[in-house]
Coordinates of C-alpha atoms in Angstrom, one line a residue:
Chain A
X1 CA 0.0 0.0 0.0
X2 CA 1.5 2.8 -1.1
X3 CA 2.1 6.4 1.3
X4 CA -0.9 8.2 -1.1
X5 CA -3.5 5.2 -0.1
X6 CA -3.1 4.7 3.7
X7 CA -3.4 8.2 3.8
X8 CA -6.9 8.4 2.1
X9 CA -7.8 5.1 4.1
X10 CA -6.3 6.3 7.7
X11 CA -7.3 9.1 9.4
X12 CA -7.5 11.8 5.9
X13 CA -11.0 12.1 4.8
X14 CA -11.9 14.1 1.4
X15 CA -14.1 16.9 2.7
X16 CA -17.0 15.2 -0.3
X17 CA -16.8 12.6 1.7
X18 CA -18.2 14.5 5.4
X19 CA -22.0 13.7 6.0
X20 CA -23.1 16.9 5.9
X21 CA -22.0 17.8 2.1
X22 CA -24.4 16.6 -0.2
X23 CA -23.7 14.8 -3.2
X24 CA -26.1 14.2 -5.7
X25 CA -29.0 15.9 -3.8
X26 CA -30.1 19.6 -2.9
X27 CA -30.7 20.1 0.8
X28 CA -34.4 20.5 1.4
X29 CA -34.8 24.6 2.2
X30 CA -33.2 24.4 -1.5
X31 CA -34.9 21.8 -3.5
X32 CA -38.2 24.0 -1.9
X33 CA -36.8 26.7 -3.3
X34 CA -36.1 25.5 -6.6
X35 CA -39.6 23.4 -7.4
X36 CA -42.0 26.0 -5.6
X37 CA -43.3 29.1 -6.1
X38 CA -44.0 30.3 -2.0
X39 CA -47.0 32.4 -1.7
X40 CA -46.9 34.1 1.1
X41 CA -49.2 36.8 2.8
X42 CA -47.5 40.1 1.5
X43 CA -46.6 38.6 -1.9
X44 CA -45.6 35.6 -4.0
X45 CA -41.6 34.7 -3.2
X46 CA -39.3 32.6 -5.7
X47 CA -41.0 32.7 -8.4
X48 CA -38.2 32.8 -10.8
X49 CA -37.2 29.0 -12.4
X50 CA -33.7 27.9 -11.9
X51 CA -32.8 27.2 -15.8
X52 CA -28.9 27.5 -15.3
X53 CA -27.3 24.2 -16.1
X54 CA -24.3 25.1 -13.1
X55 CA -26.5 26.1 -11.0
X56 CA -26.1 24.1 -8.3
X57 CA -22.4 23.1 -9.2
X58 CA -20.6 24.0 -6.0
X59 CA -23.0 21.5 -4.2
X60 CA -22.5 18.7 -6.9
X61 CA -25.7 18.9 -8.1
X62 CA -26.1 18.6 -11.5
X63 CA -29.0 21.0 -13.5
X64 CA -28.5 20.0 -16.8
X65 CA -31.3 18.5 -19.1
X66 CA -31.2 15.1 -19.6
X67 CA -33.5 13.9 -22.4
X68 CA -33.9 10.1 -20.5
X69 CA -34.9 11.8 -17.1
X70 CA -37.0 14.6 -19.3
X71 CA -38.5 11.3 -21.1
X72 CA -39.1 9.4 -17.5
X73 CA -40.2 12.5 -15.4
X74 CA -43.3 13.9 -17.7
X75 CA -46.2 13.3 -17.7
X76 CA -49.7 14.0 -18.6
X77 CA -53.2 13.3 -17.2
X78 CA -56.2 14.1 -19.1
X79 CA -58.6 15.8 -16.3
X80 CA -62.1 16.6 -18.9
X81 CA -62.4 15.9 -22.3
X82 CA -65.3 17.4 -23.9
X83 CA -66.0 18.5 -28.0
X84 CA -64.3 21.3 -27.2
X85 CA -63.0 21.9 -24.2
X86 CA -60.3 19.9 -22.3
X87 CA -58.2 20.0 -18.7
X88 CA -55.4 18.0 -18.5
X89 CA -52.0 17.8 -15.9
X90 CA -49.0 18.5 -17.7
X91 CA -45.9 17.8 -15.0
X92 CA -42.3 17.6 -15.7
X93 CA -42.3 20.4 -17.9
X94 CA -40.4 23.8 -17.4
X95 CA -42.8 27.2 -17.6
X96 CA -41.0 28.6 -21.0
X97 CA -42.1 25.5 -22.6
X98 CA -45.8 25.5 -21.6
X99 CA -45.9 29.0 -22.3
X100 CA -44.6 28.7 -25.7
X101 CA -47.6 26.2 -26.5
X102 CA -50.4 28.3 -24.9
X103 CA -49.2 31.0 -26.8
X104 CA -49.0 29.4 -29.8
X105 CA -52.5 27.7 -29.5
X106 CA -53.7 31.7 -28.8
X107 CA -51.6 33.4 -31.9
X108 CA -50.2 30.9 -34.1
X109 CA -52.4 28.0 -35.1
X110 CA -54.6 28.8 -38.4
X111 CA -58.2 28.5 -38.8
X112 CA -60.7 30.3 -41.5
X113 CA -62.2 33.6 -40.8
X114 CA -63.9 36.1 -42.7
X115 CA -61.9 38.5 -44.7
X116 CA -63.6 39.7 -47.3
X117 CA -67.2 41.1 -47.7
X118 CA -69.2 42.1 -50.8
X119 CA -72.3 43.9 -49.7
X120 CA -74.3 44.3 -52.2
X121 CA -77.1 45.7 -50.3
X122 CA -77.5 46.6 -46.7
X123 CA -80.0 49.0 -45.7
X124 CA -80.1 47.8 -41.9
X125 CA -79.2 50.5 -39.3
X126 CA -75.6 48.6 -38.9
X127 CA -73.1 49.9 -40.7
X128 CA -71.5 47.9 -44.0
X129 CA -67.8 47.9 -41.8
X130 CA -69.2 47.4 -38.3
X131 CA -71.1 44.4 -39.9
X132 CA -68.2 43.0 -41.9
X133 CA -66.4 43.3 -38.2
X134 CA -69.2 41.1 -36.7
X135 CA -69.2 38.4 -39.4
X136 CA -65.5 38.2 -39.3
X137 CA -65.7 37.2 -36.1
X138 CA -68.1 34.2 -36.5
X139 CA -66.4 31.2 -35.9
X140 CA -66.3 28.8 -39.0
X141 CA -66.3 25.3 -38.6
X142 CA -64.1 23.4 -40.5
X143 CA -60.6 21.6 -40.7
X144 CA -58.2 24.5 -41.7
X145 CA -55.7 21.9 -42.7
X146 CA -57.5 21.6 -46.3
X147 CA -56.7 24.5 -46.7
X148 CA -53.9 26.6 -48.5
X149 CA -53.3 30.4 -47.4
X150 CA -54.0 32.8 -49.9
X151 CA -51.3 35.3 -51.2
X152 CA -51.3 38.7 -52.2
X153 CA -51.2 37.1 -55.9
X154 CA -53.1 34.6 -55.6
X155 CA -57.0 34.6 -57.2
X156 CA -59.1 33.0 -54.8
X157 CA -60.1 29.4 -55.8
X158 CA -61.4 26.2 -54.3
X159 CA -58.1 25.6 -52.1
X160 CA -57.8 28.9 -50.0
X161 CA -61.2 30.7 -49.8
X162 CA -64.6 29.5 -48.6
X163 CA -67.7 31.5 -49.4
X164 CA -70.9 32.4 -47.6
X165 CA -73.6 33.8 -49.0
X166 CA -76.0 36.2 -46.6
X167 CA -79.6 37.3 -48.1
X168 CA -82.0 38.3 -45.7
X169 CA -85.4 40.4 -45.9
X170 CA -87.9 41.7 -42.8
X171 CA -90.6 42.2 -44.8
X172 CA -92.9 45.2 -44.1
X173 CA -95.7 44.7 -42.1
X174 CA -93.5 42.2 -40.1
X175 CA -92.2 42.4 -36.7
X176 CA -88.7 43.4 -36.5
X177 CA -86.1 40.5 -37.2
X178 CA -83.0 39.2 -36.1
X179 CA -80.0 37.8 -38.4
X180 CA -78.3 35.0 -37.3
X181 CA -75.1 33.2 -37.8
X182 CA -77.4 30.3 -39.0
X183 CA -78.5 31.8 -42.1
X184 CA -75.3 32.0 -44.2
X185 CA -75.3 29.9 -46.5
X186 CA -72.2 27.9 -47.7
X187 CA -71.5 28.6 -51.3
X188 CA -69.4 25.2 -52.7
X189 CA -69.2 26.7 -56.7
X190 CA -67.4 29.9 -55.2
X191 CA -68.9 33.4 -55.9
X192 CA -72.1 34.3 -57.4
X193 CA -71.8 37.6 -57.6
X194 CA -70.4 39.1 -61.6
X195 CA -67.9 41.3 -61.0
X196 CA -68.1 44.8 -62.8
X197 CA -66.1 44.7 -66.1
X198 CA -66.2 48.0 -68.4
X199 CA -63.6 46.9 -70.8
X200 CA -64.5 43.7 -72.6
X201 CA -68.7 43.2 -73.1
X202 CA -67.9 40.5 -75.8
X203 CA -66.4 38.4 -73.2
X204 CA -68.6 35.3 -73.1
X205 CA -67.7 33.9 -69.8
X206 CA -69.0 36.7 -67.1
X207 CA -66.2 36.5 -64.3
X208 CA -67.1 36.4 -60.6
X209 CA -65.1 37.3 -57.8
X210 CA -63.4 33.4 -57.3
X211 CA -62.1 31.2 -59.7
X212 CA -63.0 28.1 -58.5
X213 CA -61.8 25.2 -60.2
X214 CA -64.5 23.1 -59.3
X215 CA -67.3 22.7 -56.9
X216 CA -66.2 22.2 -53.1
X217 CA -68.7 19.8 -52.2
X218 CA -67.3 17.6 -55.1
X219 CA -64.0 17.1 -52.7
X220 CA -64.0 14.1 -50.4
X221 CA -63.8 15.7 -46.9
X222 CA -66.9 18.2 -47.6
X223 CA -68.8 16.1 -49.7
X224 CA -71.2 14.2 -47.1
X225 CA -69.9 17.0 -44.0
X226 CA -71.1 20.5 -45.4
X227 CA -69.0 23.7 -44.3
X228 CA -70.7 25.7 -41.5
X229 CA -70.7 28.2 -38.9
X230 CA -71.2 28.7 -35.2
X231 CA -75.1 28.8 -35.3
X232 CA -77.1 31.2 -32.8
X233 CA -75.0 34.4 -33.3
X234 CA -76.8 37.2 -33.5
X235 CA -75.1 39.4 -36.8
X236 CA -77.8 42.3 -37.0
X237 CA -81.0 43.7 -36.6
X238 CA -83.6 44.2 -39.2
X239 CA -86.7 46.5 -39.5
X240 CA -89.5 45.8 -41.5
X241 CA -88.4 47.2 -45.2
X242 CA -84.9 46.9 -44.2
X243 CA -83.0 44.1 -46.4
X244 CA -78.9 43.0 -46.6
X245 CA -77.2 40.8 -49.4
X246 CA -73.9 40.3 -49.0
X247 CA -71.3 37.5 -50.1
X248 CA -68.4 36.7 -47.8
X249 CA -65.2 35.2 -48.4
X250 CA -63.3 33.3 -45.6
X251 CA -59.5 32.7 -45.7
X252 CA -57.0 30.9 -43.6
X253 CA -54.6 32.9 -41.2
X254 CA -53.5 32.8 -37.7
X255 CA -54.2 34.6 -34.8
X256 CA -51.6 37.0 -34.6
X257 CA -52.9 38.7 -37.3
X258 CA -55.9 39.3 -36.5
X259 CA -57.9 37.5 -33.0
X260 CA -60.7 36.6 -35.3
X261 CA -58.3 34.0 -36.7
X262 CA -57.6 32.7 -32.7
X263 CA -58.5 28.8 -33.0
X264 CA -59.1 28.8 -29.0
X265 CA -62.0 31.3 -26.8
X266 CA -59.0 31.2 -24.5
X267 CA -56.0 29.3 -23.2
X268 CA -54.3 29.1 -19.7
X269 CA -52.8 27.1 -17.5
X270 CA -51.5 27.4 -13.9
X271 CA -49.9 26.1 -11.7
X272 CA -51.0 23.2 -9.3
X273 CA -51.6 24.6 -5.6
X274 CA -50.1 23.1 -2.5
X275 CA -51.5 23.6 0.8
X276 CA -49.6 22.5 3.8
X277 CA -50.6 22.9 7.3
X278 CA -47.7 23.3 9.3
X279 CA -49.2 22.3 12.3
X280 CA -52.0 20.0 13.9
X281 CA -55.4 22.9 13.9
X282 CA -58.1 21.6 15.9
X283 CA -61.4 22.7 17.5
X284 CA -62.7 26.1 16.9
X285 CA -59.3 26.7 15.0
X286 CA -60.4 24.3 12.5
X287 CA -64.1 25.9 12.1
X288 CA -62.6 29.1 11.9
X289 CA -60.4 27.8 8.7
X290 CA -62.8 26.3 7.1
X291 CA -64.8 29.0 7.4
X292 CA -62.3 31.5 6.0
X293 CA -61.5 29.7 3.1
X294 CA -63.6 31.0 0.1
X295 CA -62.8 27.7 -2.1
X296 CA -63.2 25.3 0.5
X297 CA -60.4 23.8 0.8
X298 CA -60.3 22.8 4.1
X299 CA -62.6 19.8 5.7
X300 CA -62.9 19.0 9.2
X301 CA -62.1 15.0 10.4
X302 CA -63.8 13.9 13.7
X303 CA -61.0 12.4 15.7
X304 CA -61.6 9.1 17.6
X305 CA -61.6 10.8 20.9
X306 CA -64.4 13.2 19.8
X307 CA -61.9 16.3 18.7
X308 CA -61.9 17.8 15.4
X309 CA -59.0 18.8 13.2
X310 CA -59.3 20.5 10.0
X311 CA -57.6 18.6 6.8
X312 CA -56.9 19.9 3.3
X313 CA -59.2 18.2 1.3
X314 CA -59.0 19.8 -2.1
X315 CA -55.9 21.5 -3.0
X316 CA -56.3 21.9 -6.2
X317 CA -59.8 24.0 -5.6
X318 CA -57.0 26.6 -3.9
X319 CA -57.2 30.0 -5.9
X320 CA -54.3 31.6 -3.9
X321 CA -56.3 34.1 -2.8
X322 CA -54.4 33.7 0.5
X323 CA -57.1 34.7 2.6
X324 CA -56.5 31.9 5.1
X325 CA -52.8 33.3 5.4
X326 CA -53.3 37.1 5.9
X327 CA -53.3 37.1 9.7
X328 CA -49.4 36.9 10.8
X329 CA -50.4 33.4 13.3
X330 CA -52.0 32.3 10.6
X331 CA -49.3 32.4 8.3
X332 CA -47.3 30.6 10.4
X333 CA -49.9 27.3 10.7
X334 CA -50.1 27.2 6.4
X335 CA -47.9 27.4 3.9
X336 CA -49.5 28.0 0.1
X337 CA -47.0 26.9 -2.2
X338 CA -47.5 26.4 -6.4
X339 CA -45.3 23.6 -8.2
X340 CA -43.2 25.3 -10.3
X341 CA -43.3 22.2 -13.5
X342 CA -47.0 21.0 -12.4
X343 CA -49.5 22.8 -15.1
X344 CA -52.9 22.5 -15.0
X345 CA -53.7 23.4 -18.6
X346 CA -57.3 24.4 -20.0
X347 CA -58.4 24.5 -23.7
X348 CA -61.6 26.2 -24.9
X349 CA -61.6 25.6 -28.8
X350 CA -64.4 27.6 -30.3
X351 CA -65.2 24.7 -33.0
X352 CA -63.4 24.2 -35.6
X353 CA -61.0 21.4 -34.3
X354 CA -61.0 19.4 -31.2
X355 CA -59.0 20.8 -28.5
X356 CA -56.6 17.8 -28.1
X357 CA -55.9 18.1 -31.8
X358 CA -55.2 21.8 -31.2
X359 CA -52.5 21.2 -28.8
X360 CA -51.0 18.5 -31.0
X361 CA -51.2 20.9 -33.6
X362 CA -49.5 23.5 -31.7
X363 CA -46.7 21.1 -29.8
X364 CA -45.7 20.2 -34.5
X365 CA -45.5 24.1 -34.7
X366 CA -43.0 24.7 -32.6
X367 CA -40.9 21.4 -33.7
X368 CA -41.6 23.1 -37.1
X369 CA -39.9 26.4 -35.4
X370 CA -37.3 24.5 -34.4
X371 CA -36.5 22.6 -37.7
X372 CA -36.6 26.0 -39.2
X373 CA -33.9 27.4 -36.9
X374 CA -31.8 24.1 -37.4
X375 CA -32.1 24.2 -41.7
X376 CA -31.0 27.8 -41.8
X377 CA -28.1 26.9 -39.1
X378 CA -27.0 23.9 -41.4
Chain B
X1 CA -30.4 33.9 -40.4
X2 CA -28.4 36.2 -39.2
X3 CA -25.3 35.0 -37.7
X4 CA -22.9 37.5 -36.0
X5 CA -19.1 36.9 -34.6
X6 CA -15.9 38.5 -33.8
X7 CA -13.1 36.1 -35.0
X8 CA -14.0 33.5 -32.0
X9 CA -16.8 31.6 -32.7
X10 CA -17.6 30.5 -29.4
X11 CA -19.6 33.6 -28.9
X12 CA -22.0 34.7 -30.9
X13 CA -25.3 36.4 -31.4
X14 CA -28.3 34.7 -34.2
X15 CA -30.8 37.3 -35.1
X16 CA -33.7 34.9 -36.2
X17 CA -36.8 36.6 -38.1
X18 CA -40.4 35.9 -37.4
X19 CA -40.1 34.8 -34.4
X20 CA -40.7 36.1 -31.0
X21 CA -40.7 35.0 -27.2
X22 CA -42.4 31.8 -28.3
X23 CA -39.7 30.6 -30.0
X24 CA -36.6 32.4 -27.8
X25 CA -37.6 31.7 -24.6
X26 CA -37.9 27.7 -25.0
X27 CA -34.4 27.9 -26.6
X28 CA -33.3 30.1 -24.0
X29 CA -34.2 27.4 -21.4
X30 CA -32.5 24.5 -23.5
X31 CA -29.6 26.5 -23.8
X32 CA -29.3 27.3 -20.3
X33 CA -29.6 23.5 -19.7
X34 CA -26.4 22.3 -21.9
X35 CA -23.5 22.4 -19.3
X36 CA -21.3 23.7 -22.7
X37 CA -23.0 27.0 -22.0
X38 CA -21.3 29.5 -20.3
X39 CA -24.5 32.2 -21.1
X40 CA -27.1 32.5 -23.2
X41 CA -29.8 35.4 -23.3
X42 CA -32.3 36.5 -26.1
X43 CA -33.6 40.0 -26.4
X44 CA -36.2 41.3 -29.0
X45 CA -34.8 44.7 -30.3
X46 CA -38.0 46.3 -31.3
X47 CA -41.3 45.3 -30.3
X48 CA -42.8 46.4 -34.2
X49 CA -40.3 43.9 -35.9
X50 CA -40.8 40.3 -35.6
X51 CA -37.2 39.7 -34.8
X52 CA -35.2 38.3 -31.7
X53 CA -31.2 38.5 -31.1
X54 CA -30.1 35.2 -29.7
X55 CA -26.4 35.5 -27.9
X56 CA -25.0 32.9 -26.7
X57 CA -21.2 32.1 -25.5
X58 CA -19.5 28.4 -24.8
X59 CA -16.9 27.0 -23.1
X60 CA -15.2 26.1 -26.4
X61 CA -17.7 24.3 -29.1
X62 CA -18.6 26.7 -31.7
X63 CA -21.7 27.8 -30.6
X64 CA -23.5 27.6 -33.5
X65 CA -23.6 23.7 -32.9
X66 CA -24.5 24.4 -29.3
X67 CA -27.6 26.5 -30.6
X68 CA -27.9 23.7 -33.2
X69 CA -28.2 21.0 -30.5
X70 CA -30.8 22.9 -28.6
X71 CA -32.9 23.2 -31.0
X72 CA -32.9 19.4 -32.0
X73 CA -33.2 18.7 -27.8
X74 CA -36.2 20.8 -28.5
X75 CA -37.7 19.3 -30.8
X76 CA -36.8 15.6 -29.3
X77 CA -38.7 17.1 -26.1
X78 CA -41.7 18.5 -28.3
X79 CA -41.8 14.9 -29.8
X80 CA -41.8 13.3 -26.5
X81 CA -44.8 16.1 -25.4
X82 CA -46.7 15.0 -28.1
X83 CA -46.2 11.0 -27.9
X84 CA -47.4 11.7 -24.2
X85 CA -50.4 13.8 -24.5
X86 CA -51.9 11.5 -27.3
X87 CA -51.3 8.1 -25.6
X88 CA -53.2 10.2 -22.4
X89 CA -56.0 11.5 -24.5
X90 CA -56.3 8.0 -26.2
X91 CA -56.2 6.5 -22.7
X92 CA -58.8 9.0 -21.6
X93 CA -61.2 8.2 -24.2
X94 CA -60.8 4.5 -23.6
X95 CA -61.8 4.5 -20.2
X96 CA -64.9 7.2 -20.8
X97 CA -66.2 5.6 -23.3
X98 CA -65.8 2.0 -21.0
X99 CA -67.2 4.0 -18.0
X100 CA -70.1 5.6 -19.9
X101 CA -70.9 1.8 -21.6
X102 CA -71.3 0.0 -18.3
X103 CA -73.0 3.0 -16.9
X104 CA -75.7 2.6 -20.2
X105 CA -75.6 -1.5 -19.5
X106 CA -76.3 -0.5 -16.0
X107 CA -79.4 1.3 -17.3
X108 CA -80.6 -1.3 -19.2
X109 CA -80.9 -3.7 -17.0

């Protein structure tokens, strides 16, 4: 055994080696620190994320991403699943990642809108732009992804414009009428409406306002599933006398153009609540907890020997309000925490696809992003 | 792309177009996750140009391939994201629509 050895063997001990340096973990008050967001009675503390990859390195802890414990840490948990709407648990996943696909199911997902509208006549009190406003806004349903956008050059045809036809008459003597979304009328052939040509009157073919190859009804995915709209939207008034014709052409965009174009109502997630209590509340303590709590949180167990003690029974119900922690003793007996990688994300489409297709949708776009960045790097 | 560096190429800034925080901010945390990174900040210049300046610096690797490896970590995560969230959805409907037929059997009989 050489001098070197019995040294490290005998008496010498590596100072990585004393019990109270950590090796491979963070000590608790940091680990807190790191996965939750403390919301105390003044104002939320550490809310920041810890992103730095050397961040811990002075402990031996390692922050780097690994793509196996990335792989084996998230997860997601599909909470309601309606036609559209959906709540699901996404965990493992840092903030600037869910943010990036809520934002991109807000702005950056296309749908078809409204764009263009030909009023041919409107003598309703509503003004020609405030009404093309209100239509544009009218959700259409349909897939978006058989469709192409349509470029300044473009002429619309079959591929990249949908149109609606709206002709609608309160006749006098009638009681006044209401337009609804219902009754625009899906135009497959394209536009019907000639468009105003001074030069050439021997031209045999009249030409309309879409050149449509052929009629969209003919195409597979519309020909037994008609396009539509969000019925039961109220787009104007009419008097009796008072009469509107219009044709309106939808294209496809996204939403950071314009919010009409938004595929979502809205989009959000947040962060899964954590209520601790600190210490054992029982008796009037625990009434007075429930009672403070304006999400009902907090339940109250009967105890075998006839005592009560208040429990946290729903968590998740928690808005932060922190109205259980605004008195200082209070504070001290519950801590309101938020997981920092825990979202609870909601999705409100507003028709045209599912919501779980959205966010599949959205997580391609930003691989797309990504493949973008990595072509024009190559 | 814009690409911008001063003789060493272990620094240096990529001013990407169309693109905002959306796109920045996830590289920004996959960056800051690759222990090759010494820093790594983005900043959008004006708020009326869809345009973000990426900087990054290394500890030696050009950090073009750094920036190159994010991304593809990136896109490996939004892969896995997806895989996730469909298998969960799939699983979700499964159970439902098991849940909802013994609840109709239940009716039935």
């Amino acid at each position: 055994m050489s001098d070197a050895e019995s040294m490290m063997h005998g008496g010498f001990v590596s100072a990585l080696d004393l019990p109270d340096v950590p090796s491979s973990k963070l000590p608790h008050h940091l680990d807190l620190r790191r996965t939750r967001v403390l919301c105390n009675s003044v104002a939320p503390d550490n809310t920041d994320t810890v992103q730095y990859s050397g961040a811990y390195a002075s402990m031996g802890v390692d922050n780097s991403l690994r793509l196996d414990d990335f792989r084996n840490n998230f997860k997601v948990n599909v909470n309601r699943l309606t036609a559209d709407e959906m709540e699901f648990d996404m965990v493992g996943v840092d903030p600037s990642l869910a943010n990036a696909f809520r934002r991109i199911l807000l702005a950056e997902l296309p749908t078809m809108a409204i764009e263009k509208v030909f009023i041919a006549n409107n003598t309703s009190v509503i003004q020609d732009e405030v009404l093309a406003h209100r239509l544009g806004l009218v959700p259409i349903i349909v897939d978006p992804r058989h469709f192409d956008y349509l470029s300044e050059n473009d002429r619309p045809n079959e591929k990249n414009t949908i149109v609606f036809k709206l002709h609608v008459r309160c006749k006098k003597g009638d009681p006044r009428g209401t337009v609804k979304s219902d009754e625009l009328r899906w135009l497959p052939k394209g536009s019907e409406f000639l468009k105003e040509s001074g030069a050439s009157a021997s031209n045999t073919k009249a030409e309309t306002y879409t050149s449509f190859n052929f009629s969209q009804d003919s195409m597979p995915e519309f020909s037994d599933n008609p396009i539509g709209v969000s019925p039961g939207i109220i787009v104007a008034k009419l008097a009796p006398g008072q009469e509107i014709e219009l044709e309106a052409h939808a294209v496809k965009g996204i939403g950071k153009t314009h919010a009409k174009w938004s595929p979502v109502a809205t989009c959000w997630y947040r962060m899964l609540p954590e209520v601790v209590l600190n210490e054992d509340i029982k008796g009037d303590m625990a009434e007075e907890l429930v009672k403070k709590c304006p999400a009902s949180v907090f339940d109250i167990e009967e105890l075998a020997n006839g005592k009560k003690r208040a429990t946290v029974a729903r968590p998740r119900a928690c808005t932060l309000c922190r109205e259980c922690v605004r008195d200082d003793e209070w504070e001290r007996r519950i801590s309101l925490c938020r997981v920092k990688d825990h979202f609870i994300f909601t999705i409100e489409s507003v028709g045209a696809l599912p919501p779980e297709v959205l966010f599949t949708e959205a997580v391609k776009i930003l691989e797309d992003k990504c493949e973008r960045v990595i072509s024009d790097l190559s | 792309m814009e690409h911008a560096s001063f003789g060493d190429e272990r620094n240096a800034t990529f001013g990407i177009t169309e693109e905002d925080h959306t796109l920045a901010n996830s590289l920004r945390f996959t960056l800051n996750q690759d222990p090759r990174v010494i820093f790594c900040g983005y900043s959008i210049p004006h708020p009326s140009d869809a345009k973000v300046n990426i900087r990054v610096q290394t500890t030696g690797e050009p950090a073009r391939e750094v920036l190159k490896d994010s991304c593809q970590d990136l896109m490996l995560m939004c892969q896995h994201v997806r895989g996730s969230f469909d298998k969960a959805v799939a699983d979700f409907k499964k159970n439902n629509s098991s849940n909802k037929q013994s609840s109709k059997d239940m009716d039935t009989d």
